[in-house]
Coordinates of C-alpha atoms in Angstrom, one line a residue:
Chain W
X1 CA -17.4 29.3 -13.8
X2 CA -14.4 29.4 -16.3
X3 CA -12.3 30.7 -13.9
X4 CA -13.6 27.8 -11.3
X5 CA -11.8 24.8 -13.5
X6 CA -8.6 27.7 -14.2
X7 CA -7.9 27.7 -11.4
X8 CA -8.3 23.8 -10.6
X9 CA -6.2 23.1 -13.5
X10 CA -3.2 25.2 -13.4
X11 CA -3.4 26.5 -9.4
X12 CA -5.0 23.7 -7.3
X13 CA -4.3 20.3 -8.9
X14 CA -0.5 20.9 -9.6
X15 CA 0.0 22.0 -5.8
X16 CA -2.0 19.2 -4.4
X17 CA 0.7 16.8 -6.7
X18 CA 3.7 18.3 -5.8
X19 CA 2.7 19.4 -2.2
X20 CA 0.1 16.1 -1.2
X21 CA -0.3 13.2 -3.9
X22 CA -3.5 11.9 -3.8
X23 CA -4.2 8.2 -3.1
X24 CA -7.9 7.4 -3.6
X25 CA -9.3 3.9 -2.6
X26 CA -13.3 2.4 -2.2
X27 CA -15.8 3.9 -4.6
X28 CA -16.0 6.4 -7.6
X29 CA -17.3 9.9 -6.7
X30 CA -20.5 10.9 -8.6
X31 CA -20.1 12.6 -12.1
X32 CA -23.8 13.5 -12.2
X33 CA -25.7 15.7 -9.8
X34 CA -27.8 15.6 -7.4
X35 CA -26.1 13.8 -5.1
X36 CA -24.6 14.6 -1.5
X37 CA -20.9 14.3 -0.8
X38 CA -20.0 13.7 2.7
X39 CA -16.7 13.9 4.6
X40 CA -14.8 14.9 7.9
X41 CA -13.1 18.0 8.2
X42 CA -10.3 18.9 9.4
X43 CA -8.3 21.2 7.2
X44 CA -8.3 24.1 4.5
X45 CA -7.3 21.4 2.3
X46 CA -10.3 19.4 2.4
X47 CA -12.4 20.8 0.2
X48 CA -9.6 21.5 -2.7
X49 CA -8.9 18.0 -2.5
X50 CA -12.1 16.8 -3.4
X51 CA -13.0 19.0 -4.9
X52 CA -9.5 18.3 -7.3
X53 CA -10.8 14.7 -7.6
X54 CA -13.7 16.0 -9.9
X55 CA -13.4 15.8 -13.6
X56 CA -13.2 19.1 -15.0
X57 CA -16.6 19.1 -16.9
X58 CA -18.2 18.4 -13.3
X59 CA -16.4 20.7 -11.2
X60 CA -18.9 23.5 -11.7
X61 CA -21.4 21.7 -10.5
X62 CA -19.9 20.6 -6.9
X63 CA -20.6 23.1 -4.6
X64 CA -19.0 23.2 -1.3
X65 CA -21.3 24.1 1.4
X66 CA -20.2 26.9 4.1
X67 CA -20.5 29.5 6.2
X68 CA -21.5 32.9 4.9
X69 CA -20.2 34.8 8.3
X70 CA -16.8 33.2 7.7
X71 CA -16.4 32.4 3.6
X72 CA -18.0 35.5 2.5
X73 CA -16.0 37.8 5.4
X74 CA -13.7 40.0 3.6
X75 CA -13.8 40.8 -0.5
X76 CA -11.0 38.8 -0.8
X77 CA -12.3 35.8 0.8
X78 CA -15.7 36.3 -0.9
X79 CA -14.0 36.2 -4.5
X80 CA -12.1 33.3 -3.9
X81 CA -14.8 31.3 -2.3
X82 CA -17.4 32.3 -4.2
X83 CA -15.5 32.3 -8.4
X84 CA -12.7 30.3 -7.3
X85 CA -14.1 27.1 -5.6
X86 CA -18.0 28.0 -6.2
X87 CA -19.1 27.4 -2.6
X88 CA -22.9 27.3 -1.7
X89 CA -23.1 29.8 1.2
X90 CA -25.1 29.4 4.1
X91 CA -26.2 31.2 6.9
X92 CA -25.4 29.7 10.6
X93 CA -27.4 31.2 12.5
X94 CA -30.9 32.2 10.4
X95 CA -32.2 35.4 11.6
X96 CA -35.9 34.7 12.4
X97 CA -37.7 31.4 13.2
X98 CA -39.5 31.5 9.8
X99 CA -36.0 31.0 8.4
X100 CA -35.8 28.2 5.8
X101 CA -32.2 27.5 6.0
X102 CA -32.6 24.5 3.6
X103 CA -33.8 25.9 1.0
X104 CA -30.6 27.0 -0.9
X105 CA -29.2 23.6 -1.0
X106 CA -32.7 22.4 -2.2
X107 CA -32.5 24.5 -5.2
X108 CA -28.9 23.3 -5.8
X109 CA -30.4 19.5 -5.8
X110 CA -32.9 20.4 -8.1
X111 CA -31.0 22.3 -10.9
X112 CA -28.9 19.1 -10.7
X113 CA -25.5 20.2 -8.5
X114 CA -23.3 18.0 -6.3
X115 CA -23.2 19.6 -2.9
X116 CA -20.0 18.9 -0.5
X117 CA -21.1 18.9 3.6
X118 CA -19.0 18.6 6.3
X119 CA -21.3 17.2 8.7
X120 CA -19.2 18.6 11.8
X121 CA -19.7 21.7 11.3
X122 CA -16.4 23.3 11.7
X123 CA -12.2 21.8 11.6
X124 CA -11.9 19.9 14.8
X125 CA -8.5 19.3 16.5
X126 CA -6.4 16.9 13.9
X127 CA -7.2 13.5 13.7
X128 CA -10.5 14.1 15.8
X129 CA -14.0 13.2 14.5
X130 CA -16.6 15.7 16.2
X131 CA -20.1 14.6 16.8
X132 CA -22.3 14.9 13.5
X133 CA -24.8 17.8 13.2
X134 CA -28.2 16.1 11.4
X135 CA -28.5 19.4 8.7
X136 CA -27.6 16.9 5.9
X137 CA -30.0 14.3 7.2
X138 CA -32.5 16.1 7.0
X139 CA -32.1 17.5 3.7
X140 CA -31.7 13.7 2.4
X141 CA -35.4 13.5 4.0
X142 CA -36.8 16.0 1.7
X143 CA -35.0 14.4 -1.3
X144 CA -34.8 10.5 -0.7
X145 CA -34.2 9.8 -4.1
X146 CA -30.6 11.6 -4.0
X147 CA -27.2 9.4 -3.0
X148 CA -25.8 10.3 -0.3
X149 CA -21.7 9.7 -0.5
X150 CA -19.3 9.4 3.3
X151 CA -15.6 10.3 1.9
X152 CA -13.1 9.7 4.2
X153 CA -10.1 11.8 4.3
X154 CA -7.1 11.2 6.0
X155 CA -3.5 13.3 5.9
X156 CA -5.4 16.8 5.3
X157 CA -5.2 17.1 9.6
X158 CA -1.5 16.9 9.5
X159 CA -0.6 19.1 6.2
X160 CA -2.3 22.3 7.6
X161 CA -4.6 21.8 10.5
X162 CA -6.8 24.5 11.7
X163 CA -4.7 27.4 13.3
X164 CA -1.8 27.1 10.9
X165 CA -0.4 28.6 7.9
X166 CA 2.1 26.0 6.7
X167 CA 1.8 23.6 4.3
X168 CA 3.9 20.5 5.4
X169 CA 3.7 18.1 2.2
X170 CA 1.8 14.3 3.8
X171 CA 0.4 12.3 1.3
X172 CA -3.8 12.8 1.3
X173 CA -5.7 9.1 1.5
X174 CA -9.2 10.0 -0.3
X175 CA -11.7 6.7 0.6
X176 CA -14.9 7.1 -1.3
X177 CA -17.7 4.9 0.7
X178 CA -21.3 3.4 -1.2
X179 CA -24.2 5.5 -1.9
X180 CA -26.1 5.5 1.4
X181 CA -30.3 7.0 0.5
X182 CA -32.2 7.8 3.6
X183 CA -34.7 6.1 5.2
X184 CA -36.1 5.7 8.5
X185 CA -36.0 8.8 10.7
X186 CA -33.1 11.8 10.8
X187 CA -31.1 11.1 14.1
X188 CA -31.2 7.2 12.7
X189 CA -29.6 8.2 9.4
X190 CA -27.2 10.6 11.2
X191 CA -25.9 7.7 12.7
X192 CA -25.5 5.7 10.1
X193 CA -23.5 7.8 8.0
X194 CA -21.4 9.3 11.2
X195 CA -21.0 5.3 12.2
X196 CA -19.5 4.8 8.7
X197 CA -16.2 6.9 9.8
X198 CA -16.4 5.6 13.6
X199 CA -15.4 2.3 12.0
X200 CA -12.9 3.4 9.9
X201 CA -9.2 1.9 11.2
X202 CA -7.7 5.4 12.8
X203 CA -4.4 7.3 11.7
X204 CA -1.2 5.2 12.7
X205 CA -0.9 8.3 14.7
X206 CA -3.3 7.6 16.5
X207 CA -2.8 3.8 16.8
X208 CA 0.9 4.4 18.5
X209 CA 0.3 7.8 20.4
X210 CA 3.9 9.4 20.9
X211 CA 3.7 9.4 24.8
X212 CA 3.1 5.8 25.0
Chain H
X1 CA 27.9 7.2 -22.8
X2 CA 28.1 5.0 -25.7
X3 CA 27.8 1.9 -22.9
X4 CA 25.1 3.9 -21.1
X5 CA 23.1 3.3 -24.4
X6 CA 24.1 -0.5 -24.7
X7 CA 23.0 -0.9 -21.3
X8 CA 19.3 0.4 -22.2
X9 CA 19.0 -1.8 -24.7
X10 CA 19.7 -4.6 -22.7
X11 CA 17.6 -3.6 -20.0
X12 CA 14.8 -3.2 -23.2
X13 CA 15.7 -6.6 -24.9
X14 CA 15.4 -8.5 -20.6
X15 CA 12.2 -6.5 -20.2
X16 CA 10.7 -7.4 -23.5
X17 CA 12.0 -10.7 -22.6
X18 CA 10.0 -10.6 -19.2
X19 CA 7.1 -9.1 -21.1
X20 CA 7.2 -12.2 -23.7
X21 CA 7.2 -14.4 -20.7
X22 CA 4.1 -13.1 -19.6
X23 CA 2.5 -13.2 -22.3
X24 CA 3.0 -16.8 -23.0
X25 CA 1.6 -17.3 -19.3
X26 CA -1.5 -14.5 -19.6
X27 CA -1.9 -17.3 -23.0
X28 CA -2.3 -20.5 -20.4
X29 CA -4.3 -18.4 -18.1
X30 CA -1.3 -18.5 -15.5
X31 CA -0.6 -14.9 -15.2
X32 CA -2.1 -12.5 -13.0
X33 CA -2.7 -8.4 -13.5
X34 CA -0.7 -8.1 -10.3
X35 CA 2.4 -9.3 -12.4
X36 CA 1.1 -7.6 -15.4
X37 CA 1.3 -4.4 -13.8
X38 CA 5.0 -5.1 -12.3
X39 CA 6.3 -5.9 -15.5
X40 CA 4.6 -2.3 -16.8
X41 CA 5.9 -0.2 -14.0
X42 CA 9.3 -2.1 -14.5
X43 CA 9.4 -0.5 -18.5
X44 CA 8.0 2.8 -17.1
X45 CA 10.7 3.2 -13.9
X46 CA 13.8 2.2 -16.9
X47 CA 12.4 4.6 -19.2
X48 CA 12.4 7.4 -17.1
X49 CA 15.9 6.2 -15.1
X50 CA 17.6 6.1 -18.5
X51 CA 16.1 9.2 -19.8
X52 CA 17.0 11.5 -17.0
X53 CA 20.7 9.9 -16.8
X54 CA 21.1 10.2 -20.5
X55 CA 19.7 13.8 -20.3
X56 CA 23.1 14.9 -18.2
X57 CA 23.7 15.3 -14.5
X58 CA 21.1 17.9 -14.1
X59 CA 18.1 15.7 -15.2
X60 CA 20.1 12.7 -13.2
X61 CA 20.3 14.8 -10.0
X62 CA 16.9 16.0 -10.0
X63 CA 15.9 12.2 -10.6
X64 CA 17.4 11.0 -7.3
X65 CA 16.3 14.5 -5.4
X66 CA 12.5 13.7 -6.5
X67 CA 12.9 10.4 -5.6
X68 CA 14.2 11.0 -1.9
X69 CA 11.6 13.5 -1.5
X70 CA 8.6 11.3 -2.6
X71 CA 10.2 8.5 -0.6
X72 CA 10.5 10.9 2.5
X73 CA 6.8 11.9 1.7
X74 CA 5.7 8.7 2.0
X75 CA 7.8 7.7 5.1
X76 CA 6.5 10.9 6.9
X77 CA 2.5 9.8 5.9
X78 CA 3.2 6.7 7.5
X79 CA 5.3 7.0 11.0
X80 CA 3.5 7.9 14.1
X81 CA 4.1 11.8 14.5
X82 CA 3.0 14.2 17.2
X83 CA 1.1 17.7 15.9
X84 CA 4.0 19.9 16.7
X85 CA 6.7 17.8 14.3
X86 CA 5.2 19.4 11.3
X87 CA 8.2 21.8 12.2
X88 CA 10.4 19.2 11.6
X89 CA 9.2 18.2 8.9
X90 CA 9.2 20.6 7.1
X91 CA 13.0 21.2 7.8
X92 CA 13.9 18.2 6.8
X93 CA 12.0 18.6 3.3
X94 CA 14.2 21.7 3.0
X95 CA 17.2 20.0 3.3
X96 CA 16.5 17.5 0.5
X97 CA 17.5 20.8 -2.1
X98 CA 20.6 21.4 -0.2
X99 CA 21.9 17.8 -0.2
X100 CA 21.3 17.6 -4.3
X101 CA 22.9 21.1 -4.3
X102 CA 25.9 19.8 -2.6
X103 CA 26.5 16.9 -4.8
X104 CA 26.1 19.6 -7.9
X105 CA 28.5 21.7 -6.4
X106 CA 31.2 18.6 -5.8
X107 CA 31.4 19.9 -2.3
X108 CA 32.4 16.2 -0.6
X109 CA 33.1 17.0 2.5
X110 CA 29.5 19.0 3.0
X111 CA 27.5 15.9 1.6
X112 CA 29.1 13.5 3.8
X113 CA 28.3 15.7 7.1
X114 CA 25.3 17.8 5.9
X115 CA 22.9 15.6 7.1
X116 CA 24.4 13.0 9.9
X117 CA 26.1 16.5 11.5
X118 CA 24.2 19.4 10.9
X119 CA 20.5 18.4 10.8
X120 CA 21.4 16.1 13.3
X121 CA 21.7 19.1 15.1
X122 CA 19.6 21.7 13.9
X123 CA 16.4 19.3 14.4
X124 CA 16.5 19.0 17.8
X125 CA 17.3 22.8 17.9
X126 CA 14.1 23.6 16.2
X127 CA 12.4 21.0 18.3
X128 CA 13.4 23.3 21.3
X129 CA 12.1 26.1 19.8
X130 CA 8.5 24.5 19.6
X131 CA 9.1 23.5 23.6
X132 CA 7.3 20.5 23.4
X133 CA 9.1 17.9 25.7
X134 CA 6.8 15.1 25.7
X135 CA 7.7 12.2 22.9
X136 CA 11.1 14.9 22.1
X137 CA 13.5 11.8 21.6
X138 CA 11.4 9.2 20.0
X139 CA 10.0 11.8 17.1
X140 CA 13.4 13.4 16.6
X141 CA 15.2 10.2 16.3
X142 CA 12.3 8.9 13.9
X143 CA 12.6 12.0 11.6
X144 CA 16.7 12.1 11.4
X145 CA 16.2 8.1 10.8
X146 CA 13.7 9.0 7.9
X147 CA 16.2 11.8 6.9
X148 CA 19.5 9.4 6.8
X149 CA 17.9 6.3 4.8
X150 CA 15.8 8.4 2.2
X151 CA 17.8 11.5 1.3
X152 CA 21.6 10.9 2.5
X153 CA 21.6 7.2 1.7
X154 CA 19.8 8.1 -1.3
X155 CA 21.7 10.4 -2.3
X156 CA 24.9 8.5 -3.1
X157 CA 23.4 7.4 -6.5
X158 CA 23.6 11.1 -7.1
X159 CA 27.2 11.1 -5.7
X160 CA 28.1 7.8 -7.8
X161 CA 26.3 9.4 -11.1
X162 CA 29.4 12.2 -10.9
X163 CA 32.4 10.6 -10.1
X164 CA 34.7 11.5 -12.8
X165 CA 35.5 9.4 -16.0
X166 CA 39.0 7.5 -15.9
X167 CA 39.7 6.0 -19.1
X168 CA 36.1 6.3 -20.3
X169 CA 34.6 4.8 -17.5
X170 CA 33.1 7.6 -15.1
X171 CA 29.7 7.7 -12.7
X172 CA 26.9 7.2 -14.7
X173 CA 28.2 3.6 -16.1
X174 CA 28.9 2.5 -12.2
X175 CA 25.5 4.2 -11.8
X176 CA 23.5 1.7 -13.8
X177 CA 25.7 -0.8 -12.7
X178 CA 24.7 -0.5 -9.2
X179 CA 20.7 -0.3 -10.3
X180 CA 20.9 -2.7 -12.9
X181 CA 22.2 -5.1 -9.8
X182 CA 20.4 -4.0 -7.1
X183 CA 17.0 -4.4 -9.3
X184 CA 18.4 -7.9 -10.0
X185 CA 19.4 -9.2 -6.6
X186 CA 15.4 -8.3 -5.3
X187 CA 14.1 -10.3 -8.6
X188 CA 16.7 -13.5 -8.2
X189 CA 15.6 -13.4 -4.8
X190 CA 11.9 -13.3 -5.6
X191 CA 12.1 -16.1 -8.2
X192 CA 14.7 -18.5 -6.5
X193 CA 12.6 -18.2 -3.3
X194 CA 9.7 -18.9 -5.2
X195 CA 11.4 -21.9 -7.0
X196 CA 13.5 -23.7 -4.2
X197 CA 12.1 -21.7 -1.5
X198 CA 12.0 -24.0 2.0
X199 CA 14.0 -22.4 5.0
X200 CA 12.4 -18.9 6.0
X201 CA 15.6 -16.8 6.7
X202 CA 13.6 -13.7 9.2
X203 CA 10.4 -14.9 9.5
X204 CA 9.2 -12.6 11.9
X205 CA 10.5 -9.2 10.1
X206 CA 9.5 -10.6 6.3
X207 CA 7.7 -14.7 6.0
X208 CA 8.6 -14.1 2.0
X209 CA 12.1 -14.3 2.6
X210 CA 14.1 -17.7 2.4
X211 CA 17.7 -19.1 2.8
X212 CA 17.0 -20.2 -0.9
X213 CA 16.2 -17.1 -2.4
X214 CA 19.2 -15.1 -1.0
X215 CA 22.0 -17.8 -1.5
X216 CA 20.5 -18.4 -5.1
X217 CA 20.7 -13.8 -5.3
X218 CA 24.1 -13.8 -3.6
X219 CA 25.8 -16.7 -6.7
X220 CA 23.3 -15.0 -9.7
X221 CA 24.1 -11.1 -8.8
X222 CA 27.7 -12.1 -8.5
X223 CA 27.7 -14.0 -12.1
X224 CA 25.7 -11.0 -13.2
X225 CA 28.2 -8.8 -12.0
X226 CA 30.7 -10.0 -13.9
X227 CA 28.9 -10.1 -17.1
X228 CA 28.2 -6.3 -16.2
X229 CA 31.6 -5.2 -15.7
X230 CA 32.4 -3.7 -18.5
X231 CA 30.8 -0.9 -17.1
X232 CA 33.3 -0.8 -14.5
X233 CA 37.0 -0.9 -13.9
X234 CA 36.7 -3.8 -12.1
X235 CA 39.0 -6.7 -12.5
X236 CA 37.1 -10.5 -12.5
X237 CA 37.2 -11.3 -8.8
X238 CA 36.3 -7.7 -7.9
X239 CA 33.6 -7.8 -10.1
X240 CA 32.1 -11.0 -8.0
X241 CA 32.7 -9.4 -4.8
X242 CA 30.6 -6.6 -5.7
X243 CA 27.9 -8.8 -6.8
X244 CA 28.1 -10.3 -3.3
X245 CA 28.3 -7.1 -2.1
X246 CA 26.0 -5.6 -3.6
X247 CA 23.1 -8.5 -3.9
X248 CA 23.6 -9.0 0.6
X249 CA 23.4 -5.1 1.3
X250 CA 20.0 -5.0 -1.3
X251 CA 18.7 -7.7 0.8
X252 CA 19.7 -5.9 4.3
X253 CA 18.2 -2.4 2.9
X254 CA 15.1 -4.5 1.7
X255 CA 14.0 -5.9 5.5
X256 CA 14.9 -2.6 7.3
X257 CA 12.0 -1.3 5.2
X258 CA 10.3 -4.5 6.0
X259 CA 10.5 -4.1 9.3
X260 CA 9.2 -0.1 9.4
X261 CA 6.2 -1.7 8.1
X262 CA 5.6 -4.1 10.8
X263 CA 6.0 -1.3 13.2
X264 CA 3.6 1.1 11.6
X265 CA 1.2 -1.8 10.7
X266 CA 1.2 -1.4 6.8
X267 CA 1.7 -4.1 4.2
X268 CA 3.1 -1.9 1.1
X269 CA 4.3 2.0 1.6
X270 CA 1.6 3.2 -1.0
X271 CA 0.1 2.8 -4.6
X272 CA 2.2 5.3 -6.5
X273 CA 3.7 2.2 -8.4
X274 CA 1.4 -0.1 -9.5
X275 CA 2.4 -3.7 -8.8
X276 CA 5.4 -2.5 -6.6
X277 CA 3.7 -0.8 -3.8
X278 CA 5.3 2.8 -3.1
X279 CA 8.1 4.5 -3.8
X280 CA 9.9 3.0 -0.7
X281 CA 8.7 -0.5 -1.6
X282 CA 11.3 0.2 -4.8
X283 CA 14.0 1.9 -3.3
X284 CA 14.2 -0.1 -0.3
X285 CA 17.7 -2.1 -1.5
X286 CA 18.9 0.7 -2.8
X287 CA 19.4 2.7 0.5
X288 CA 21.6 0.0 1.4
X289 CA 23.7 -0.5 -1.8
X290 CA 24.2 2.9 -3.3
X291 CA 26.2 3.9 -0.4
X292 CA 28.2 0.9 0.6
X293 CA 29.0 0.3 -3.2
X294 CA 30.2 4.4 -3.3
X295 CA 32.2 4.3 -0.5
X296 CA 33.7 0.7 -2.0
X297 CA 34.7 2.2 -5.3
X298 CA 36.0 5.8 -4.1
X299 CA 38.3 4.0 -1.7
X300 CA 39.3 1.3 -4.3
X301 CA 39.8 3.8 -7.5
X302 CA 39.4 7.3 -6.4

């Protein structure tokens, strides 16, 4: 996990200041586990930037959750996703019905680790917010006691958006929301938490679309 | 460069001055963080702007190149874009380097065209490239826009900062000259408007802005210059003119910026500078200034 905060320190936090510049509004992010972080997703870039927004002592702790079909595809990608950024894998599609595909993150809540979810499921098209899957609802129904944190990230979409390699430098708006804890039933609290980023104000992009 | 010290420690001794004030305020509970803050960033931004211009032209150079890129950064987060500028974008970032590199080369003629010829060209060539017609005008003509206030604009402090020294005078006194005023006009502005402000001047572009405040800028900045010109060649009425000059173009540079925001929708261009807003909240007046005082003095003494 040494190599985790190297390579935060000297590789991902100096790019993401000369590249994006970070400006960070709303709440504080949660220094002590467990707790649930989460956000929209629209780019690579997510996850390093909160990830970069960690202190140091923390980092190890905050465990982005992804796919293991796509994270862990190649060695390359499984070293860096796996020592580099210290994501909790997961697998899509379980094999058989007896599956408990919960059960990883679970065990992360219990020895005390911050997990990162991106609630739909995949990057969407820039800008877009795609309908919420419930997987982090109910996982905040078997631990009720555990905050559950919507970040909002803007900027990521346009300085590399699914599909493309380049970096263009925009600068990355983190806002950290309140500590939601669950109650009521799954879909309700899916809602919720998805209804906290359908009332966010949208990208000026997309408040003065070019073809008007 | 023996004046380029004096005129630090002025700027230290009216900062400590302003911090003083404050003080005495924060003492009858009349102060406010907001200003606390200003008056911080304000020793912050003059440490930094007389350390890199004391440092030589490389440090002064790089100064204004990271300050027309963060400025460009910020312009770029904010405008309306479509998916396929990034392109673009991304050209115009990489032109920021060859601008600087110009001005370090003292290749004039390039840094006068290099932007308002060639990437006025070579933008809309890219943008061909990409094949996207839709919106092809309106976001080529924002970015080149972008391009022409932040970096070529910009870039004429650079250009100023190495004009050559004739009789001990050179660019990095007219430099600070130029700041020193420009920062000025925006404060006399701020606190005349604040004292005798009545008659709003644009109130639909920016309601802070009175007849008041920019009259009371125009006669302070011009009295200022002159008090400042021993950093110049400048004879007594051409110091006052460039007061004027320089104290009308701040405030023209200043509502320009103004009126980006209104379009967009934003109130300041970002948090980098706490108390100011963004970069481009700071460097709004200078856009305006650094090249109309340039083109003033190389005509006049070049």
């Amino acid at each position: 996990m040494v190599l985790k905060k190297l390579f935060f320190l000297f590789v991902i936090r100096p790019l993401l200041l000369i590249f994006g510049g970070m400006r960070v509004s709303g709440s504080t992010l949660p220094t002590r586990g467990p707790a649930i972080v989460i956000a929209n997703h629209n780019s690579h870039l997510d996850a390093l930037a909160l990830l970069s927004l960690f202190p140091l002592e923390t980092l190890p702790r905050v465990r982005p959750v992804a796919a293991r079909d796509y994270f862990c595809s190649t060695p390359l990608r499984q070293f860096i996703s796996r020592y580099l950024i210290g994501i909790l894998p997961i697998d899509r599609r379980p094999r058989s019905h007896h599956a408990r595909p919960l059960e990883p993150l679970l065990n992360a809540l219990e020895r005390g680790e911050i997990l990162i979810i991106f609630p739909e499921g995949s990057r969407g098209d820039p800008g877009e917010l795609r309908p919420f899957k419930s997987g982090f609802a109910h996982l905040a129904k078997k631990r009720p006691d555990v905050p559950v944190i919507p970040v909002q990230l803007r900027g990521t979409d346009r300085a590399l958006p699914r599909n493309e390699a380049l970096w263009v430098p925009f600068v990355l708006e983190v806002q950290i929301g309140k500590p939601h804890y669950f109650s009521k039933t799954v879909s309700e609290f899916t809602q919720e938490i998805e209804g906290v980023y359908l009332h966010q104000e949208p990208l000026p992009s997309k408040r003065f679309p070019a073809s008007d | 460069m023996n004046t380029v010290f004096v005129s630090a420690f002025i700027v230290a001794a009216l900062l400590g001055i302003a911090s003083a004030a404050e003080a005495i305020l924060r003492a009858r509970g009349r102060s406010s963080d907001e200003l606390y803050q200003r008056i911080r960033s304000w020793w912050i931004m003059a440490a930094i702007f007389f350390a890199l211009i004391l440092s030589g032209p490389t440090g002064a150079l790089w100064l204004f190149g990271i300050l027309s890129y963060l400025a460009l950064k910020e312009y770029f987060t904010m405008i309306p874009i479509r998916q396929v500028d990034r392109r673009i974008i991304f050209w115009s970032y990489l032109s920021i380097p060859f601008q600087y590199w110009w001005i370090a080369d003292g290749w004039y003629g390039m840094v006068l065209i290099w932007i308002p010829v060639y990437l006025f060209l070579l933008l809309p060539l890219r943008q061909v490239l990409t094949g996207e017609t839709r919106g092809f005008l309106r976001s080529t003509g924002t970015v080149h826009w972008g391009l022409m206030l932040f970096v070529y604009a910009l870039s004429h402090l650079a250009l100023l900062y190495t004009l050559p020294d004739r009789e001990g005078i050179g660019g990095p006194e007219l430099l600070i000259f130029l700041v020193i005023l420009t920062e000025l006009g925006d404060i006399y502005q701020y606190l005349f408007g604040k004292t005798f402000g009545r008659r709003k001047i644009l109130p639909k572009v920016s309601p802070g802005k009175t007849v008041e405040g920019l009259l009371g800028s125009l006669i302070a900045t011009a009295l200022s210059a002159w008090g400042l010109s021993w950093l110049t060649p400048f004879d007594l009425p051409t110091a006052l003119l460039a007061g004027l000059l320089i104290s009308a173009a701040g405030f023209v540079g200043d509502v320009v910026v103004s009126m980006v925001k209104r379009d967009v929708g934003v109130k300041d261009t970002g948090t980098l500078i706490p108390g100011h807003g963004g970069i481009m909240d700071r460097i709004d007046s200078l856009t305006y200034t650094a090249p109309l005082f340039f083109h003033a003095v190389y005509y006049l003494y070049y």
